[in-house]
Every structure is written in C-alpha cells, then in structure tokens.
Protein backbone atom coordinates (compact mmCIF):
# COMPACT_ATOMS: atom_id res chain seq x y z
CA MET A 1 0.45 0.65 -0.17
CA ASN A 2 2.47 2.67 1.09
CA ASP A 3 4.48 1.38 -2.83
CA PHE A 4 0.92 2.56 -3.91
CA LEU A 5 1.02 6.44 -2.15
CA THR A 6 4.70 6.03 -2.74
CA ARG A 7 3.75 6.43 -7.20
CA LEU A 8 0.47 7.18 -6.97
CA ILE A 9 1.33 11.26 -5.78
CA PRO A 10 3.66 12.14 -7.26
CA GLY A 11 2.19 10.46 -10.48
CA ILE A 12 -1.77 12.88 -10.35
CA THR A 13 0.95 15.65 -9.49
CA TYR A 14 2.87 15.67 -12.98
CA ALA A 15 -0.87 14.72 -14.29
CA LEU A 16 -1.80 17.82 -14.08
CA LEU A 17 0.19 18.92 -15.11
CA LEU A 18 1.04 18.23 -18.31
CA LEU A 19 -2.92 17.63 -19.01
CA GLY A 20 -3.78 21.53 -16.98
CA SER A 21 -0.99 23.13 -19.54
CA LEU A 22 -2.34 21.05 -22.68
CA TYR A 23 -5.98 22.80 -21.76
CA TYR A 24 -4.84 26.02 -20.41
CA ASN A 25 -2.66 28.08 -23.46
CA LYS A 26 -0.71 26.73 -25.67
CA PHE A 27 2.62 28.07 -25.66
CA LEU A 28 1.85 27.07 -21.12
CA PHE A 29 2.04 24.13 -22.97
CA ILE A 30 5.26 24.52 -24.84
CA SER A 31 7.38 26.03 -22.07
CA LEU A 32 5.96 22.68 -20.80
CA MET A 33 7.82 21.11 -23.40
CA PHE A 34 11.27 22.21 -23.65
CA CYS A 35 11.52 22.29 -19.99
CA PHE A 36 11.01 18.76 -19.76
CA CYS A 37 13.41 17.78 -22.59
CA LEU A 38 15.97 20.29 -20.70
CA ILE A 39 15.46 18.40 -17.20
CA ILE A 40 15.17 15.11 -18.96
CA ILE A 41 18.92 16.33 -20.75
CA LEU A 42 20.49 17.18 -17.13
CA GLU A 43 19.23 14.03 -15.40
CA TYR A 44 21.50 13.05 -18.56
CA GLY A 45 23.89 14.71 -17.79
CA ARG A 46 24.65 13.88 -13.87
CA VAL A 47 24.49 9.56 -14.82
CA LEU A 48 26.74 10.08 -18.30
CA LYS A 49 29.28 12.90 -15.35
CA LYS A 50 29.84 9.36 -12.76
CA ASP A 51 30.22 6.90 -16.10
CA LYS A 52 33.38 4.87 -15.73
CA ASP A 53 33.59 4.81 -20.19
CA HIS A 54 31.88 7.98 -20.43
CA LEU A 55 35.19 9.50 -18.53
CA LYS A 56 37.47 7.03 -20.10
CA VAL A 57 36.67 8.58 -23.72
CA VAL A 58 36.63 12.57 -23.09
CA LYS A 59 40.12 11.61 -21.68
CA GLU A 60 40.78 10.29 -24.07
CA LYS A 61 40.07 13.40 -26.96
CA ASN A 62 41.99 15.97 -23.77
CA ARG A 63 45.38 14.06 -23.77
CA GLY A 64 47.57 16.19 -21.21
CA ILE A 65 44.15 18.17 -20.79
CA LYS A 66 43.21 18.32 -17.29
CA ILE A 67 39.50 17.43 -17.35
CA ASN A 68 36.43 20.31 -15.51
CA LYS A 69 33.41 21.26 -15.23
CA LYS A 70 33.50 23.32 -17.64
CA LYS A 71 35.24 20.14 -20.66
CA LEU A 72 33.22 17.31 -19.65
CA PHE A 73 29.81 20.11 -19.69
CA TYR A 74 30.91 19.94 -23.43
CA TYR A 75 31.77 16.22 -23.47
CA THR A 76 28.18 15.54 -22.28
CA GLU A 77 25.40 17.85 -21.95
CA LEU A 78 26.09 21.44 -24.54
CA LYS A 79 25.22 18.99 -27.32
CA PRO A 80 22.06 17.86 -27.18
CA LEU A 81 20.93 21.57 -25.46
CA SER A 82 22.34 23.48 -28.89
CA PHE A 83 20.19 20.54 -30.39
CA LEU A 84 17.26 21.52 -28.83
CA ILE A 85 17.57 25.42 -28.01
CA PHE A 86 18.22 25.74 -32.01
CA LEU A 87 15.99 23.92 -33.46
CA PHE A 88 13.01 25.55 -31.36
CA ILE A 89 13.89 28.87 -31.71
CA LEU A 90 14.48 27.88 -35.68
CA GLY A 91 10.75 26.09 -35.04
CA ILE A 92 9.91 29.66 -33.21
CA ILE A 93 10.05 31.71 -35.96
CA GLY A 94 9.78 29.62 -38.82
CA THR A 95 5.80 29.27 -37.62
CA PHE A 96 5.64 33.47 -37.52
CA ASN A 97 6.67 32.83 -41.16
CA SER A 98 5.42 29.99 -42.63
CA SER A 99 3.62 27.18 -41.52
CA ILE A 100 5.42 25.17 -44.22
CA SER A 101 9.51 25.32 -42.84
CA ASN A 102 7.78 23.84 -40.09
CA THR A 103 6.57 20.85 -41.57
CA TYR A 104 9.68 20.18 -43.33
CA PHE A 105 10.67 20.55 -39.56
CA GLN A 106 8.56 17.30 -39.08
CA TYR A 107 9.25 15.57 -41.54
CA GLY A 108 13.48 15.59 -40.50
CA ILE A 109 12.70 14.82 -37.05
CA PHE A 110 11.30 12.08 -38.79
CA PHE A 111 13.72 11.27 -40.53
CA ILE A 112 16.03 11.27 -37.72
CA MET A 113 13.55 9.75 -35.62
CA LEU A 114 13.42 6.69 -37.24
CA ILE A 115 17.37 5.32 -37.37
CA ASN A 116 17.75 6.26 -33.29
CA SER A 117 14.36 4.18 -33.35
CA LEU A 118 15.77 1.81 -35.06
CA MET A 119 19.15 1.10 -34.10
CA MET A 120 17.87 0.92 -30.52
CA ILE A 121 14.92 -1.82 -31.29
CA LYS A 122 17.93 -3.56 -32.98
CA SER A 123 19.67 -3.31 -29.99
CA VAL A 124 17.13 -4.71 -27.44
CA PHE A 125 16.28 -8.31 -30.05
CA ASN A 126 19.72 -8.39 -31.50
CA GLY A 127 21.16 -8.24 -27.43
CA LYS A 128 24.13 -5.39 -28.68
CA LYS A 129 25.39 -3.82 -26.55
CA LEU A 130 23.68 0.59 -27.19
CA PHE A 131 27.25 2.03 -26.67
CA SER A 132 29.64 -0.48 -28.04
CA ASN A 133 30.77 2.12 -31.17
CA LYS A 134 33.20 3.32 -29.51
CA ARG A 135 32.39 6.64 -32.51
CA PHE A 136 29.57 7.94 -30.42
CA MET A 137 29.54 9.42 -27.84
CA LYS A 138 27.20 8.30 -24.54
CA THR A 139 24.83 10.69 -25.37
CA TRP A 140 23.58 9.51 -28.61
CA PRO A 141 20.17 8.72 -27.33
CA LEU A 142 19.64 11.93 -26.33
CA ILE A 143 18.71 12.20 -30.47
CA GLY A 144 15.38 10.84 -29.48
CA VAL A 145 14.28 12.51 -26.68
CA VAL A 146 15.58 16.42 -28.63
CA GLY A 147 14.24 15.40 -31.48
CA SER A 148 10.25 13.47 -29.68
CA PHE A 149 9.62 16.61 -27.86
CA LEU A 150 10.35 19.40 -31.16
CA LEU A 151 7.65 17.24 -32.61
CA ILE A 152 5.33 17.24 -29.97
CA ILE A 153 6.31 21.38 -30.18
CA TYR A 154 6.16 21.87 -34.35
CA SER A 155 2.05 19.45 -33.69
CA THR A 156 1.76 22.17 -31.26
CA LEU A 157 2.42 25.26 -33.22
CA ILE A 158 1.42 24.06 -36.77
CA TYR A 159 -2.45 21.85 -36.97
CA ASP A 160 -5.25 23.07 -34.82
CA TYR A 161 -4.56 23.72 -31.37
CA SER A 162 -8.24 22.39 -30.11
CA GLN A 163 -7.23 18.50 -32.14
CA PHE A 164 -4.28 18.34 -31.31
CA LYS A 165 -5.79 18.75 -27.56
CA LEU A 166 -8.04 16.77 -27.48
CA PHE A 167 -5.02 13.97 -29.86
CA PHE A 168 -2.70 14.79 -27.00
CA ILE A 169 -4.95 13.75 -24.02
CA TYR A 170 -5.77 11.14 -25.56
CA TYR A 171 -3.16 9.48 -26.18
CA LEU A 172 -1.54 10.07 -23.17
CA ILE A 173 -4.36 8.58 -21.21
CA LEU A 174 -4.30 5.31 -23.41
CA ILE A 175 -0.08 5.29 -22.73
CA TRP A 176 -0.89 5.78 -18.45
CA GLY A 177 -3.46 3.46 -19.28
CA VAL A 178 -1.49 1.15 -21.28
CA ASP A 179 1.61 1.94 -17.81
CA SER A 180 -1.33 0.91 -15.32
CA VAL A 181 -2.43 -1.70 -16.65
CA GLY A 182 0.89 -3.67 -17.19
CA TYR A 183 1.86 -2.33 -13.48
CA PHE A 184 -0.78 -3.89 -11.97
CA VAL A 185 -2.34 -7.67 -13.62
CA GLY A 186 2.41 -7.97 -13.37
CA ASN A 187 2.60 -7.42 -9.78
CA ASN A 188 -0.57 -9.53 -9.48
CA PHE A 189 -0.61 -11.90 -10.94
CA GLY A 190 2.62 -12.23 -13.61
CA LYS A 191 4.67 -14.99 -13.97
CA ASN A 192 6.50 -15.26 -16.96
CA LYS A 193 9.38 -13.63 -17.19
CA LEU A 194 8.86 -10.93 -21.34
CA TYR A 195 12.54 -10.61 -21.66
CA GLU A 196 14.31 -10.64 -18.31
CA SER A 197 17.49 -9.72 -18.98
CA LEU A 198 16.68 -6.41 -19.92
CA SER A 199 13.38 -5.95 -17.04
CA PRO A 200 12.78 -8.35 -14.01
CA ASN A 201 9.97 -7.04 -13.80
CA LYS A 202 8.34 -6.97 -16.37
CA THR A 203 6.08 -10.69 -17.48
CA ILE A 204 4.92 -10.96 -20.30
CA GLU A 205 1.05 -10.94 -17.96
CA GLY A 206 1.32 -8.10 -17.57
CA ALA A 207 1.84 -7.09 -21.41
CA VAL A 208 -1.37 -9.08 -22.35
CA GLY A 209 -2.71 -7.22 -20.58
CA SER A 210 -1.58 -3.65 -21.39
CA ILE A 211 -2.39 -5.39 -24.79
CA ILE A 212 -6.08 -5.69 -24.09
CA PHE A 213 -6.37 -3.00 -22.53
CA SER A 214 -5.53 -0.21 -25.80
CA ILE A 215 -7.92 -3.02 -27.80
CA MET A 216 -10.86 -1.70 -25.86
CA TYR A 217 -9.58 1.32 -25.54
CA GLY A 218 -9.35 1.95 -29.04
CA PHE A 219 -13.59 0.17 -29.28
CA ILE A 220 -13.89 3.16 -27.35
CA ILE A 221 -11.94 5.92 -28.26
CA SER A 222 -13.01 5.52 -31.55
CA SER A 223 -17.23 6.90 -30.47
CA TYR A 224 -15.83 10.56 -29.22
CA VAL A 225 -13.97 10.80 -32.11
CA ASN A 226 -13.98 10.45 -35.87
CA LEU A 227 -11.22 8.00 -36.52
CA ASP A 228 -12.84 4.08 -38.08
CA ILE A 229 -13.42 1.45 -34.98
CA LEU A 230 -10.65 -1.48 -37.20
CA PHE A 231 -7.83 2.07 -37.40
CA SER A 232 -8.92 3.31 -34.35
CA ILE A 233 -8.54 -0.52 -32.41
CA ILE A 234 -4.91 -1.48 -34.56
CA LEU A 235 -3.27 2.62 -33.96
CA SER A 236 -3.97 1.76 -30.34
CA LEU A 237 -2.31 -1.67 -30.52
CA ILE A 238 0.92 0.56 -31.78
CA THR A 239 0.46 2.49 -29.38
CA ALA A 240 0.37 0.26 -26.77
CA SER A 241 2.84 -2.24 -27.62
CA PHE A 242 5.44 1.01 -29.22
CA ALA A 243 5.39 1.56 -25.08
CA ILE A 244 6.41 -0.99 -24.38
CA PHE A 245 9.56 -0.87 -27.01
CA GLY A 246 9.95 1.55 -24.80
CA ASP A 247 9.91 0.74 -21.67
CA LEU A 248 12.76 -2.29 -23.09
CA VAL A 249 14.41 0.32 -24.48
CA GLN A 250 14.74 2.65 -21.81
CA SER A 251 15.62 -0.18 -19.46
CA LYS A 252 18.68 -1.53 -22.04
CA ILE A 253 20.23 1.39 -21.53
CA LYS A 254 19.88 2.06 -17.76
CA ARG A 255 21.45 -1.39 -18.29
CA GLU A 256 23.66 -1.32 -19.36
CA LEU A 257 24.81 2.78 -17.79
CA ASP A 258 24.78 0.62 -14.34
CA ILE A 259 21.45 2.14 -13.30
CA LYS A 260 17.93 2.06 -11.01
CA ASP A 261 17.08 5.94 -12.84
CA PHE A 262 17.75 8.47 -13.54
CA GLY A 263 16.88 10.23 -10.84
CA ASN A 264 14.14 10.53 -7.99
CA LEU A 265 12.13 14.08 -9.00
CA LEU A 266 9.30 11.64 -9.70
CA LYS A 267 8.92 9.02 -6.23
CA GLY A 268 8.14 5.91 -7.06
CA HIS A 269 8.83 6.73 -10.82
CA GLY A 270 11.92 7.99 -10.50
CA GLY A 271 13.28 10.83 -12.96
CA LEU A 272 11.43 12.86 -15.70
CA TYR A 273 13.10 10.22 -18.49
CA ASP A 274 11.69 7.21 -16.56
CA ARG A 275 9.18 8.62 -16.83
CA LEU A 276 8.07 10.33 -20.51
CA ASP A 277 9.92 6.99 -21.86
CA SER A 278 7.05 5.36 -23.41
CA VAL A 279 6.18 8.47 -24.50
CA ILE A 280 9.36 9.66 -26.40
CA PHE A 281 9.65 6.48 -27.85
CA SER A 282 5.52 6.04 -29.75
CA PHE A 283 4.01 9.26 -30.53
CA PRO A 284 6.49 10.48 -33.14
CA PHE A 285 4.90 6.79 -34.93
CA ILE A 286 1.25 7.78 -33.35
CA TYR A 287 1.46 10.69 -35.17
CA LEU A 288 2.88 10.29 -38.44
CA ILE A 289 0.76 7.05 -38.57
CA LEU A 290 -2.82 9.52 -37.42
CA ILE A 291 -1.99 12.29 -39.78
CA ILE A 292 -0.83 9.86 -43.28
CA TYR A 293 -4.52 8.27 -42.40
CA ILE A 294 -5.71 11.75 -42.51
CA ASN A 295 -4.50 12.99 -45.23
CA VAL A 296 -4.86 9.81 -47.22
CA SER A 297 -8.58 9.63 -45.97
C-alpha cells in the first residue's frame, strides 16, 4: 500500500501539471515540453558524468589537458542542449514566417527519430550493446529525446490546437493506461518474464494486460473521435506496442549505464526520463501514422 501511495501522489501531480498546461494555453504547454526536455538532458548528463566509460572517452579526447567541469559539460550536455535550443528557436521563427517550413522540420525530425529508434530496437532484439560503437559518445540516445519533444512542439504550433489538444489527451490516457494496467497485472498475476535479462520486473502477463486494455480503449475512443473502429483499435495496439518497446529500450539504456533510475524527481517513478520513456519513444510513430491516415482519407 505504501509503495502504491508513493507512486500515486507524484504521478497525479505530474499528470495534473501536464494536462493543466495542455488545457490552459498552448504556449504554456510548449514551455513545459521544453523544460521537460531540458530536465531530461540534465538527468542523463548527471548519470554520464559518473560513468567510467564516458569519462575515459572524454579523457582520451583531451590527452594532456585537465578535465574540469566545463570540459565535462561540453562532452556531455552541451551538444544536446544546443541541438534543442537551436531547433526550438528555428521552429518558432518558422511558425511566424511559414507553416510549410515547420512541416519540413517535422519531416527531418521523423527521419532522425526513425534511424535512432531502429538502432535501439535492433540492439534490444539482437542482444548487442547500445554503446558498443566507440565512435559515438554515450549521449546519442538524447537525439531521440530531443527529437520527440521537438516534434510535439512543432505539432502544437502547426496544427489546430483545439484538435491537437484532444488528440494528445486521448494519447496520454492511452499511454498511462497501458503503463498502469501492465504494472497492476504484472505485479498481481505476472509469472512469466517478458525479457528477464533487461527488465526482471516486466512480465508477459503484464504486456498482455496492456494489449487488451489498448484494444478496449481503441474501441471506446472511436465513439468520441472521427476514426474508423478498426483503425482506432490498430492505432491503440501500435501505441501499446511502442510503449512496451520504449520501456525495454529504457531498461537497456539503464542496464548498460548500470543505474536503476535516472533520478528521483518523481518518487516511486524515478526521474522524468523514466516516467516519459513511453511517450518519447511512441509519439513520433503514432502521430506519423495518424497524419498519413488523415491525409489519405
């Protein structure tokens, strides 16, 4: 019961903050998304600064030079932060000049996200390490983080906000439902491990519970939005699948970095990165599928 309350209170606070900003004003929501991404970059950076392999690479790149906080910041947080700020400003400028340019930004982000996510999924299923290639710094998963948040921000700016707001609320409820049902079913009925070497706590029963919930949710939500029932169910199933993939990818990242969580900002949930892993991984693909469906229809 104590564990449940420990997770419940921060979870409700986080949900109210997110939904409140989304409902109140799109610029408040955009600001929150930017801050969330900023916090996650700092969470990730704090972990990397304690990682022996990362520190070794930084020292190799600066032979004969003393590694101070500024040098470590440069090789850890600076590049993803610069990527975020530059493309964020570019997107804002593009919105005031032409919505077409912002659309091109989206296509670019989709392409980057696709490559990034495929690399992660491949590493999960083939059992290879995410950070085996020494040519890449261990910061490269942040490309997906920044890309996903920028895609949310661009979508907020480009499309009719009243419609986007409803879509994002439905999407969040689905993601939270998939996570919550999977956690509840797994804890109470889970016996068979889903991927024990990566995530000992995740079970096949929990994953099945999440899938069943997504099917029911897709059926119900089709009554409230202008979507075909079959497509709504398929979209919900794909969302649930990507949410589960996101959890596994996150577990792999944490396993290779030898940590339990990226922080303790949300008691019982870990850091903000731990809480938003499903959204970060699934949103670009689900939104792309929905846009293609709407345009084709």
